[in-house]
Short mmCIF file of C-alpha atoms in Angstrom, two decimals:
data_model
loop_
_atom_site.label_atom_id
_atom_site.label_comp_id
_atom_site.label_asym_id
_atom_site.label_seq_id
_atom_site.Cartn_x
_atom_site.Cartn_y
_atom_site.Cartn_z
CA UNK A 99 -3.81 22.51 52.09
CA UNK A 100 -0.93 23.51 53.88
CA UNK A 101 0.65 26.32 52.22
CA UNK A 102 3.48 24.51 52.17
CA UNK A 103 1.62 22.27 49.84
CA UNK A 104 0.86 24.86 47.74
CA UNK A 105 3.90 26.24 46.93
CA UNK A 106 5.40 22.90 45.40
CA UNK A 107 2.26 22.42 43.76
CA UNK A 108 2.80 25.49 42.13
CA UNK A 109 6.52 24.96 41.85
CA UNK A 110 5.72 20.83 40.41
CA UNK A 111 3.58 23.22 37.58
CA UNK A 112 5.92 25.06 36.19
CA UNK A 113 7.39 22.21 33.68
CA UNK A 114 3.93 21.51 32.75
CA UNK A 115 3.00 24.20 31.79
CA UNK A 116 6.22 24.95 30.31
CA UNK A 117 5.54 22.42 27.63
CA UNK A 118 2.47 22.70 27.02
CA UNK A 119 -0.09 20.85 25.08
CA UNK A 120 0.42 21.46 20.91
CA UNK A 121 -3.49 21.26 20.98
CA UNK A 122 -3.16 19.72 17.79
CA UNK A 123 -0.82 22.97 16.02
CA UNK A 124 1.65 20.00 15.51
CA UNK A 125 -0.27 17.48 13.13
CA UNK A 126 1.14 14.17 11.00
CA UNK A 127 -0.22 13.27 7.51
CA UNK A 128 -0.47 10.46 5.22
CA UNK A 129 0.00 10.85 1.53
CA UNK A 130 -2.11 8.39 -1.22
CA UNK A 131 -3.56 8.02 -4.37
CA UNK A 132 -7.17 6.65 -5.17
CA UNK A 133 -8.90 6.35 -8.55
CA UNK A 134 -11.52 8.63 -9.07
CA UNK A 135 -13.77 8.03 -12.29
CA UNK A 136 -11.11 6.85 -14.69
CA UNK A 137 -8.54 10.16 -13.02
CA UNK A 138 -6.24 8.60 -10.25
CA UNK A 139 -6.51 11.75 -7.79
CA UNK A 140 -3.53 12.76 -4.82
CA UNK A 141 -4.58 13.27 -1.75
CA UNK A 142 -3.69 13.97 2.00
CA UNK A 143 -5.13 13.22 5.55
CA UNK A 144 -3.95 15.43 8.60
CA UNK A 145 -4.15 13.82 11.93
CA UNK A 146 -3.14 14.53 15.38
CA UNK A 147 0.03 12.76 16.18
CA UNK A 148 -0.82 9.23 16.71
CA UNK A 149 1.53 6.48 18.06
CA UNK A 150 4.29 4.79 16.16
CA UNK A 151 4.63 1.32 14.81
CA UNK A 152 5.93 0.21 10.59
CA UNK A 153 2.98 -0.95 10.67
CA UNK A 154 0.62 1.99 10.74
CA UNK A 155 2.01 5.97 11.82
CA UNK A 156 1.96 8.43 9.38
CA UNK A 157 4.63 9.30 6.49
CA UNK A 158 5.65 13.16 7.74
CA UNK A 159 5.07 15.76 9.95
CA UNK A 160 2.84 19.60 9.00
CA UNK A 161 1.56 22.50 10.74
CA UNK A 162 0.10 25.88 9.56
CA UNK A 163 1.08 27.94 7.07
CA UNK A 164 0.62 30.38 9.60
CA UNK A 165 3.13 29.99 12.10
CA UNK A 166 5.90 32.21 12.06
CA UNK A 167 8.22 31.55 9.47
CA UNK A 168 11.81 30.32 10.46
CA UNK A 169 9.85 28.04 12.79
CA UNK A 170 11.13 24.53 13.42
CA UNK A 171 9.86 20.95 14.37
CA UNK A 172 12.00 18.87 17.34
CA UNK A 173 11.39 14.72 18.02
CA UNK A 174 13.10 13.05 19.79
CA UNK A 175 13.00 9.03 20.87
CA UNK A 176 13.68 7.40 24.53
CA UNK A 177 14.17 4.37 25.12
CA UNK A 178 15.72 4.56 28.77
CA UNK A 179 18.44 6.55 28.95
CA UNK A 180 18.59 5.81 25.15
CA UNK A 181 17.88 8.84 23.51
CA UNK A 182 17.48 10.52 19.91
CA UNK A 183 16.48 13.11 17.44
CA UNK A 184 16.16 15.75 14.04
CA UNK A 185 15.62 19.12 13.89
CA UNK A 186 13.22 19.32 10.77
CA UNK A 187 12.75 23.12 9.46
CA UNK A 188 9.37 23.68 7.27
CA UNK A 189 9.20 24.01 3.79
CA UNK A 190 5.89 24.94 2.12
CA UNK A 191 3.76 22.14 0.82
CA UNK A 192 2.10 22.07 -3.12
CA UNK A 193 -0.79 19.72 -1.91
CA UNK A 194 -2.06 21.90 0.75
CA UNK A 195 -0.93 25.40 0.79
CA UNK A 196 -2.48 25.85 4.71
CA UNK A 197 0.25 23.87 5.63
CA UNK A 198 4.28 24.22 5.87
CA UNK A 199 5.30 20.28 6.29
CA UNK A 200 8.86 18.92 7.45
CA UNK A 201 10.39 18.29 3.60
CA UNK A 202 13.48 15.78 5.33
CA UNK A 203 11.56 14.26 8.08
CA UNK A 204 10.73 10.83 7.02
CA UNK A 205 9.63 9.33 10.01
CA UNK A 206 9.87 5.49 8.17
CA UNK A 207 14.03 6.56 8.44
CA UNK A 208 13.91 7.99 11.83
CA UNK A 209 12.12 5.64 14.23
CA UNK A 210 14.51 2.45 14.34
CA UNK A 211 13.28 -1.26 16.26
CA UNK A 212 16.17 -0.07 18.65
CA UNK A 213 13.42 2.71 20.48
CA UNK A 214 10.35 -0.20 20.00
CA UNK A 215 9.02 0.17 23.58
CA UNK A 216 9.99 3.31 24.36
CA UNK A 217 8.13 6.76 23.28
CA UNK A 218 8.76 9.78 20.88
CA UNK A 219 7.57 13.89 21.52
CA UNK A 220 7.81 15.88 19.31
CA UNK A 221 8.67 19.94 20.16
CA UNK A 222 7.41 22.85 17.95
CA UNK A 223 10.18 25.43 17.85
CA UNK A 224 9.68 28.62 17.21
CA UNK A 225 11.72 31.88 17.72
CA UNK A 226 14.89 28.96 19.25
CA UNK A 227 12.25 28.34 21.89
CA UNK A 228 10.11 25.27 22.58
CA UNK A 229 6.41 26.74 22.27
CA UNK A 230 5.36 23.71 22.95
CA UNK A 231 6.01 19.34 22.21
CA UNK A 232 3.53 17.08 22.01
CA UNK A 233 3.60 13.44 23.42
CA UNK A 234 5.17 11.44 24.91
CA UNK A 235 3.72 8.92 22.24
CA UNK A 236 4.22 5.22 22.06
CA UNK A 237 6.58 3.83 20.19
CA UNK A 238 6.23 0.17 19.07
CA UNK A 239 6.49 -2.35 16.80
CA UNK A 240 3.60 -3.00 15.16
CA UNK A 241 3.29 -6.84 15.37
CA UNK B 272 20.99 2.89 -19.64
CA UNK B 273 21.70 -0.87 -21.87
CA UNK B 274 18.03 -2.00 -22.59
CA UNK B 275 17.74 -5.89 -24.51
CA UNK B 276 14.01 -6.75 -25.97
CA UNK B 277 13.50 -9.66 -25.94
CA UNK B 278 10.96 -11.51 -27.72
CA UNK B 279 9.89 -15.15 -26.21
CA UNK B 280 8.01 -17.06 -27.88
CA UNK B 281 7.43 -19.63 -24.67
CA UNK B 282 6.78 -23.66 -26.02
CA UNK B 283 5.75 -25.50 -23.00
CA UNK B 284 5.93 -29.59 -24.59
CA UNK B 285 3.01 -30.29 -21.84
CA UNK B 286 0.53 -28.54 -23.75
CA UNK B 287 -0.33 -26.66 -27.08
CA UNK B 288 -1.81 -24.03 -25.96
CA UNK B 289 0.69 -22.44 -24.24
CA UNK B 290 2.96 -23.13 -27.20
CA UNK B 291 0.74 -20.40 -28.48
CA UNK B 292 1.64 -17.92 -25.93
CA UNK B 293 4.11 -14.19 -27.00
CA UNK B 294 6.12 -12.77 -24.28
CA UNK B 295 7.91 -10.26 -24.17
CA UNK B 296 10.86 -9.45 -21.75
CA UNK B 297 13.38 -6.47 -20.88
CA UNK B 298 16.55 -6.59 -19.73
CA UNK B 299 18.56 -4.10 -18.42
CA UNK B 300 16.56 -1.64 -17.81
CA UNK B 301 12.74 -0.91 -16.66
CA UNK B 302 9.24 -0.96 -19.34
CA UNK B 303 6.85 2.09 -19.15
CA UNK B 304 2.95 0.13 -19.12
CA UNK B 305 1.10 2.40 -20.40
CA UNK B 306 -3.25 2.59 -20.61
CA UNK B 307 -2.51 3.73 -24.64
CA UNK B 308 -0.64 2.38 -27.00
CA UNK B 309 1.07 5.56 -27.35
CA UNK B 310 3.54 7.25 -26.17
CA UNK B 311 1.35 9.94 -24.50
CA UNK B 312 -0.59 7.29 -22.50
CA UNK B 313 -0.28 7.27 -19.10
CA UNK B 314 1.91 5.00 -17.24
CA UNK B 315 -0.16 2.92 -15.88
CA UNK B 316 2.08 0.73 -13.88
CA UNK B 317 6.04 0.23 -14.20
CA UNK B 318 7.67 -3.57 -15.20
CA UNK B 319 11.36 -4.21 -13.36
CA UNK B 320 14.36 -5.90 -15.25
CA UNK B 321 13.46 -9.32 -15.81
CA UNK B 322 10.10 -8.94 -16.21
CA UNK B 323 8.59 -11.38 -19.05
CA UNK B 324 4.85 -10.13 -19.47
CA UNK B 325 2.76 -11.64 -21.54
CA UNK B 326 1.49 -10.44 -25.07
CA UNK B 327 -2.25 -10.75 -25.20
CA UNK B 328 -2.97 -8.69 -28.11
CA UNK B 329 -0.50 -6.18 -30.56
CA UNK B 330 -1.50 -2.85 -32.29
CA UNK B 331 1.11 -1.34 -34.35
CA UNK B 332 3.77 -1.02 -32.77
CA UNK B 333 2.48 -1.62 -29.21
CA UNK B 334 1.95 -4.75 -27.54
CA UNK B 335 -0.86 -5.29 -24.65
CA UNK B 336 0.53 -7.33 -22.16
CA UNK B 337 0.01 -8.45 -18.48
CA UNK B 338 1.78 -7.86 -15.57
CA UNK B 339 1.38 -8.18 -11.68
CA UNK B 340 -3.07 -9.03 -12.56
CA UNK B 341 -2.83 -5.84 -14.42
CA UNK B 342 -2.90 -5.36 -18.26
CA UNK B 343 -1.14 -2.52 -20.58
CA UNK B 344 0.34 -1.81 -23.16
CA UNK B 345 4.55 -1.48 -23.77
CA UNK B 346 6.21 -0.42 -27.22
CA UNK B 347 8.39 -2.79 -29.43
CA UNK B 348 10.74 -1.84 -31.58
CA UNK B 349 12.42 -5.13 -31.88
CA UNK B 350 12.29 -5.10 -35.32
CA UNK B 351 11.25 -8.97 -35.44
CA UNK B 352 7.50 -8.22 -33.22
CA UNK B 353 5.34 -10.44 -32.30
CA UNK B 354 1.99 -10.48 -34.81
CA UNK B 355 -0.53 -12.63 -33.34
CA UNK B 356 0.97 -15.24 -31.22
CA UNK B 357 2.19 -17.93 -32.31
CA UNK B 358 4.50 -20.46 -31.69
CA UNK B 359 8.13 -20.25 -32.83
CA UNK B 360 11.45 -23.34 -32.65
CA UNK B 361 13.31 -20.86 -30.35
CA UNK B 362 13.76 -18.27 -28.15
CA UNK B 363 14.64 -15.68 -31.10
CA UNK B 364 17.86 -13.56 -30.01
CA UNK B 365 18.31 -10.42 -27.90
CA UNK B 366 17.45 -8.32 -31.07
CA UNK B 367 17.77 -4.91 -29.69
CA UNK B 368 19.65 -2.28 -27.76
CA UNK B 369 19.74 1.10 -26.15
CA UNK B 370 19.93 2.74 -29.78
CA UNK B 371 16.16 0.85 -30.60
CA UNK B 372 14.63 3.02 -27.90
CA UNK B 373 16.49 6.39 -28.06
CA UNK B 374 13.46 7.69 -29.72
CA UNK B 375 9.98 8.93 -28.68
CA UNK B 376 8.87 5.83 -28.20
CA UNK B 377 10.95 4.52 -26.28
CA UNK B 378 8.91 2.69 -22.60
CA UNK B 379 11.96 2.45 -21.09
CA UNK B 380 13.74 5.66 -19.82
CA UNK B 381 17.20 6.14 -18.17
CA UNK B 382 17.19 5.48 -14.59
CA UNK B 383 16.79 8.70 -12.83
CA UNK B 384 18.34 9.68 -8.94
CA UNK B 385 15.66 7.74 -6.37
CA UNK B 386 12.79 11.43 -6.54
CA UNK B 387 13.01 11.95 -9.75
CA UNK B 388 11.79 8.28 -10.46
CA UNK B 389 8.89 9.55 -8.10
CA UNK B 390 7.90 12.98 -9.09
CA UNK B 391 8.44 11.53 -12.84
CA UNK B 392 5.70 8.89 -12.76
CA UNK B 393 3.33 10.70 -9.51
CA UNK B 394 3.63 13.71 -13.09
CA UNK B 395 2.58 10.58 -15.04
CA UNK B 396 0.16 8.95 -12.91
CA UNK B 397 -2.09 12.39 -12.21
CA UNK B 398 -2.45 12.74 -15.69
CA UNK B 399 -4.39 9.87 -15.81
CA UNK B 400 -7.56 10.96 -17.86
CA UNK B 401 -10.49 9.69 -18.51
CA UNK B 402 -8.82 8.97 -21.56
CA UNK B 403 -8.56 5.29 -19.60
CA UNK B 404 -12.28 4.34 -19.61
CA UNK B 405 -14.76 3.77 -17.36
CA UNK B 406 -13.65 3.67 -14.05
CA UNK B 407 -12.54 0.58 -12.65
CA UNK B 408 -13.34 1.67 -8.88
CA UNK B 409 -16.94 2.40 -9.82
CA UNK B 410 -18.13 2.00 -13.14
CA UNK B 411 -20.79 4.14 -14.23
CA UNK B 412 -22.74 1.93 -16.46
CA UNK B 413 -24.90 -0.69 -15.38
CA UNK B 414 -23.28 -4.14 -14.40
CA UNK B 415 -22.66 -6.46 -17.26
CA UNK B 416 -22.55 -10.49 -16.42
CA UNK B 417 -19.08 -10.74 -13.96
CA UNK B 418 -16.73 -12.30 -16.84
CA UNK B 419 -15.66 -15.13 -17.31
CA UNK B 420 -11.80 -15.08 -17.40
CA UNK B 421 -8.78 -14.24 -14.68
CA UNK B 422 -5.22 -13.71 -15.98
CA UNK B 423 -4.97 -13.22 -12.15
CA UNK B 424 -6.78 -15.61 -10.85
CA UNK B 425 -5.45 -18.76 -13.14
CA UNK B 426 -2.34 -17.68 -12.64
CA UNK B 427 -2.72 -18.48 -8.57
CA UNK B 428 -4.19 -21.16 -9.43
CA UNK B 429 -1.36 -22.13 -10.98
CA UNK B 430 1.52 -21.20 -8.94
CA UNK B 431 -0.62 -23.15 -5.87
CA UNK B 432 0.06 -26.40 -7.67
CA UNK B 433 3.75 -25.76 -7.73
CA UNK B 434 4.28 -22.81 -5.80
CA UNK B 435 7.86 -23.23 -8.11
CA UNK B 436 5.99 -22.41 -11.36
CA UNK B 437 7.11 -19.27 -13.17
CA UNK B 438 4.14 -17.51 -13.98
CA UNK B 439 4.60 -14.61 -16.27
CA UNK B 440 3.37 -11.14 -15.54
CA UNK B 441 3.93 -11.64 -11.49
CA UNK B 442 6.32 -10.20 -9.15
CA UNK B 443 6.73 -13.59 -7.01
CA UNK B 444 9.97 -13.68 -4.23
CA UNK B 445 10.08 -16.56 -1.69
CA UNK B 446 7.10 -18.13 -2.83
CA UNK B 447 5.30 -15.20 -1.99
CA UNK B 448 2.93 -13.30 -5.05
CA UNK B 449 3.04 -9.77 -5.18
CA UNK B 450 -0.37 -8.60 -4.68
CA UNK B 451 -2.05 -6.19 -7.93
CA UNK B 452 -0.97 -2.04 -6.04
CA UNK B 453 -1.76 0.58 -9.32
CA UNK B 454 -1.23 4.33 -9.10
CA UNK B 455 2.94 6.12 -7.68
CA UNK B 456 2.53 5.11 -5.19
CA UNK B 457 1.45 2.30 -4.06
CA UNK B 458 -2.27 2.76 -2.75
CA UNK B 459 -4.60 1.82 -5.56
CA UNK B 460 -5.92 -2.17 -4.32
CA UNK B 461 -8.36 -4.65 -6.13
CA UNK B 462 -11.50 -4.84 -5.89
CA UNK B 463 -11.52 -1.17 -5.02
CA UNK B 464 -8.70 -1.49 -2.19
CA UNK B 465 -6.27 0.64 -0.69
CA UNK B 466 -3.38 -0.53 0.24
CA UNK B 467 -2.09 1.63 3.55
CA UNK B 468 1.52 2.64 4.99
CA UNK B 469 3.23 1.52 1.46
CA UNK B 470 6.67 0.31 1.51
CA UNK B 471 9.17 1.32 -1.45
CA UNK B 472 9.63 0.09 -3.88
CA UNK B 473 6.13 -0.27 -4.65
CA UNK B 474 4.41 -3.44 -4.00
CA UNK B 475 7.25 -4.51 -1.01
CA UNK B 476 5.10 -4.83 1.74
CA UNK B 477 2.51 -6.81 -0.10
CA UNK B 478 4.01 -10.36 -0.57
CA UNK B 479 1.13 -12.82 0.48
CA UNK B 480 0.84 -16.73 -0.07
CA UNK B 481 -1.07 -17.82 -3.59
CA UNK B 482 -3.63 -19.45 -1.42
CA UNK B 483 -3.74 -16.10 1.22
CA UNK B 484 -3.48 -13.36 -2.47
CA UNK B 485 -6.47 -15.82 -3.52
CA UNK B 486 -8.52 -15.89 -0.49
CA UNK B 487 -7.97 -12.33 0.17
CA UNK B 488 -8.72 -11.52 -3.13
CA UNK B 489 -12.66 -13.53 -2.67
CA UNK B 490 -12.70 -11.42 0.01
CA UNK B 491 -11.37 -7.25 -1.34
CA UNK B 492 -14.24 -8.84 -4.39
CA UNK B 493 -17.01 -9.50 -2.42
CA UNK B 494 -16.33 -6.64 -0.02
CA UNK B 495 -16.89 -3.93 -2.93
CA UNK B 496 -20.01 -6.47 -4.64
CA UNK B 497 -21.74 -7.01 -1.68
CA UNK B 498 -20.73 -4.75 1.79
CA UNK B 499 -19.74 -0.99 0.82
CA UNK B 500 -19.64 -0.86 -3.22
CA UNK B 501 -18.41 2.61 -2.97
CA UNK B 502 -15.40 4.47 -2.15
CA UNK B 503 -15.48 6.03 1.44
CA UNK B 504 -15.07 4.59 5.32
CA UNK B 505 -15.56 0.90 4.77
CA UNK B 506 -13.30 0.85 2.13
CA UNK B 507 -11.10 -2.41 2.38
CA UNK B 508 -7.91 -0.51 4.37
CA UNK B 509 -5.77 -2.88 3.95
CA UNK B 510 -1.44 -3.08 5.40
CA UNK B 511 1.98 -5.51 5.25
CA UNK B 512 1.22 -9.22 4.14
CA UNK B 513 4.97 -9.92 3.59
CA UNK B 514 8.37 -8.51 2.22
CA UNK B 515 9.33 -10.19 -0.75
CA UNK B 516 12.91 -10.25 0.01
CA UNK B 517 12.95 -9.57 3.64
CA UNK B 518 11.22 -12.15 6.04
CA UNK B 519 11.74 -10.06 9.19
CA UNK B 520 9.92 -7.85 7.61
CA UNK B 521 13.06 -4.76 9.65
CA UNK B 522 13.18 -7.78 12.16
CA UNK B 523 9.75 -6.46 14.31
CA UNK B 524 6.79 -7.99 12.70
CA UNK B 525 7.65 -11.58 13.01
CA UNK B 526 4.12 -12.06 12.35
CA UNK B 527 4.12 -11.98 8.76
CA UNK B 528 6.81 -13.56 7.44
CA UNK B 529 4.92 -16.49 5.09
CA UNK B 530 2.76 -14.63 3.54
CA UNK B 531 -0.33 -15.82 4.94
CA UNK B 532 -1.33 -13.14 7.15
CA UNK B 533 -2.33 -9.57 6.77
CA UNK B 534 -3.71 -5.69 8.16
CA UNK B 535 -6.49 -4.43 7.51
CA UNK B 536 -8.05 -1.58 9.45
CA UNK B 537 -10.71 -1.11 11.23
CA UNK B 538 -13.76 0.17 9.43
CA UNK B 539 -14.43 4.03 9.58
CA UNK B 540 -18.14 6.04 9.62
CA UNK B 541 -18.02 8.70 6.76
CA UNK B 542 -15.72 9.32 4.12
CA UNK B 543 -12.28 7.58 3.19
CA UNK B 544 -9.01 8.80 5.23
CA UNK B 545 -5.89 7.58 5.42
CA UNK B 546 -4.82 7.59 9.03
CA UNK B 547 -4.08 5.33 11.38
CA UNK B 548 -7.68 4.62 12.93
CA UNK B 549 -8.23 3.11 16.50
CA UNK B 550 -11.60 0.65 17.72
CA UNK B 551 -11.75 3.32 21.21
CA UNK B 552 -12.48 7.09 18.37
CA UNK B 553 -15.04 8.25 17.66
CA UNK B 554 -15.97 8.01 14.04
CA UNK B 555 -15.16 3.78 14.25
CA UNK B 556 -17.45 2.14 13.05
CA UNK B 557 -18.34 -1.40 14.85
CA UNK B 558 -20.62 -2.65 13.20
CA UNK B 559 -18.93 -1.90 9.62
CA UNK B 560 -16.05 -4.16 11.22
CA UNK B 561 -18.09 -6.77 12.93
CA UNK B 562 -19.46 -7.24 8.73
CA UNK B 563 -15.60 -7.37 8.10
CA UNK B 564 -14.58 -9.78 10.39
CA UNK B 565 -17.23 -12.22 9.71
CA UNK B 566 -16.42 -11.98 5.89
CA UNK B 567 -12.75 -12.90 6.76
CA UNK B 568 -14.03 -16.23 9.05
CA UNK B 569 -16.33 -16.63 6.06
CA UNK B 570 -13.61 -17.27 3.98
CA UNK B 571 -11.48 -19.70 5.72
CA UNK B 572 -9.21 -16.87 8.01
CA UNK B 573 -7.00 -18.88 11.11
CA UNK B 574 -9.35 -18.08 14.15
CA UNK B 575 -6.90 -18.30 16.77
CA UNK B 576 -5.08 -15.95 15.07
CA UNK B 577 -7.51 -13.52 14.03
CA UNK B 578 -6.76 -10.67 16.33
CA UNK B 579 -8.94 -7.27 16.96
CA UNK B 580 -9.25 -5.95 20.24
CA UNK B 581 -12.49 -4.10 20.49
CA UNK B 582 -14.26 -5.93 23.60
CA UNK B 583 -17.35 -6.03 22.39
CA UNK B 584 -16.08 -7.54 19.63
CA UNK B 585 -13.74 -10.47 21.36
CA UNK B 586 -16.37 -11.04 23.64
CA UNK B 587 -18.68 -11.99 20.27
CA UNK B 588 -16.04 -14.47 20.47
CA UNK B 589 -14.86 -13.23 16.51
CA UNK B 590 -12.03 -12.42 17.87
CA UNK B 591 -8.75 -12.33 19.85
CA UNK B 592 -7.01 -9.68 22.06
CA UNK B 593 -3.65 -9.67 21.89
CA UNK B 594 -0.52 -7.28 21.74
CA UNK B 595 -1.82 -2.91 21.99
CA UNK B 596 -1.22 -2.71 18.39
CA UNK B 597 -4.03 -5.24 17.52
CA UNK B 598 -6.59 -2.02 19.00
CA UNK B 599 -6.16 0.38 14.99
CA UNK B 600 -5.95 -3.26 13.06
CA UNK B 601 -7.20 -7.04 12.70
CA UNK B 602 -4.20 -9.62 12.36
CA UNK B 603 -5.47 -12.47 9.95
CA UNK B 604 -4.38 -15.29 8.39
CA UNK B 605 -5.67 -17.77 5.91
CA UNK B 606 -3.59 -20.76 5.83
CA UNK B 607 -2.93 -23.11 3.07
CA UNK B 608 -6.09 -25.80 4.09
CA UNK B 609 -8.55 -27.39 2.46
CA UNK B 610 -11.31 -24.67 3.74
CA UNK B 611 -8.97 -22.18 2.15
CA UNK B 612 -8.72 -24.02 -1.01
CA UNK B 613 -11.92 -24.60 -1.07
CA UNK B 614 -12.67 -20.88 -1.47
CA UNK B 615 -9.78 -20.23 -3.59
CA UNK B 616 -11.35 -23.07 -5.74
CA UNK B 617 -14.54 -21.82 -6.01
CA UNK B 618 -14.39 -18.20 -6.57
CA UNK B 619 -15.31 -16.46 -10.04
CA UNK B 620 -13.97 -12.94 -10.23
CA UNK B 621 -16.23 -10.60 -10.98
CA UNK B 622 -13.91 -8.25 -13.36
CA UNK B 623 -17.32 -5.28 -13.02
CA UNK B 624 -16.44 -5.72 -9.33
CA UNK B 625 -12.27 -6.27 -9.74
CA UNK B 626 -11.24 -4.80 -13.53
CA UNK B 627 -8.09 -4.63 -12.78
CA UNK B 628 -8.26 -8.58 -12.06
CA UNK B 629 -8.87 -9.78 -15.58
#
């Protein structure tokens, strides 16, 4: 392989390394209830970030409690040149003490029809810097 | 908040039977419906202002009523409470004010801020204990013969005859009826089913045409009774049907305008999880999903609008491939036609399987 090609490849790979995949550090969740032996039980499902649609998405975002204090999440939607961003602080989570969650981030309020057909990414911000990025994930109308 | 409790003695000139029915109506506030006839009884549902609830039974100051197919207790401090259901010459005048409900036995509470309301209901719901009796989802006792009566089904049949009929205990809007839901998050559906991705307020995304509601009940019951009796990955998880007031469903859900169509998640191997599932995931259960699709078809599903993108299911001619979203849910519609009405007419609710539909 010509030396110039190798150099070009190395240069191109720099941005990709800066945005390393989060490898499950950012999780989506759904809280729900179910009936067990006459009792209503609170439960939570945690899962890798899926695509978003109004009829099948997730209720919120969480990271492990072991992440550094002050860690934040940043969610950004994009469709063509249109962008919209939200930053979310993390709080202790009573239902899963091994995780902290973005208490004030409500996906149903954030994701909008205007970005249907676009994408979103979620970034983990540690010490004010992007530690990793998950996405892009698709945003659909969800029909 | 001002509360007025009105006891209305319903008189139907057509049906002498109806003249014996007693209703309780709330105006100006909401009702807490409790599992037991006591202020300590767990709140199993709340009925909004204006709800007219049929009184089924009385225990002291407490009235057993039905709302959305759920039977529960509501306090009545009315000075002229319902005794045995009897006809009355005319509806009683408003007879109670906020003062009547200021004490500990009051059902109606000051309207809290939205977050407070959720917290409060969550707290009470978490408290639902064995006092509520056997698990309505998975009865521990051996099954007894199916109970004959289902008020839910009777009410649906009334609505099928005349969608404009006002039926006590049911939430209706736009000619649609809300599917029964329990709990503070609106996840717990009838016959052991699970309602995923619920909107607020609870039930607002679960409005169905009465015929569709009836057929869906048939599917839920059949699934739990004969295919998937235990809570697990095969639990029937359904999502959006139609919106109570917004036909366009936030502008994005055009095929869910008339209460005919419902989204159902594919089946999962292993235990139940409330999370998206795509047909290419390793825990996708094709065998059970295929069974579900076949059951939907047997219950009169509109096969031209039965969408699910698993190639093996579409190749078998059981579903149609549609937009990419249909990789994570089965989209099924039950139109109002002779086949679906026949399904509904033949349906007998087994209250051992679906106790909340008594």
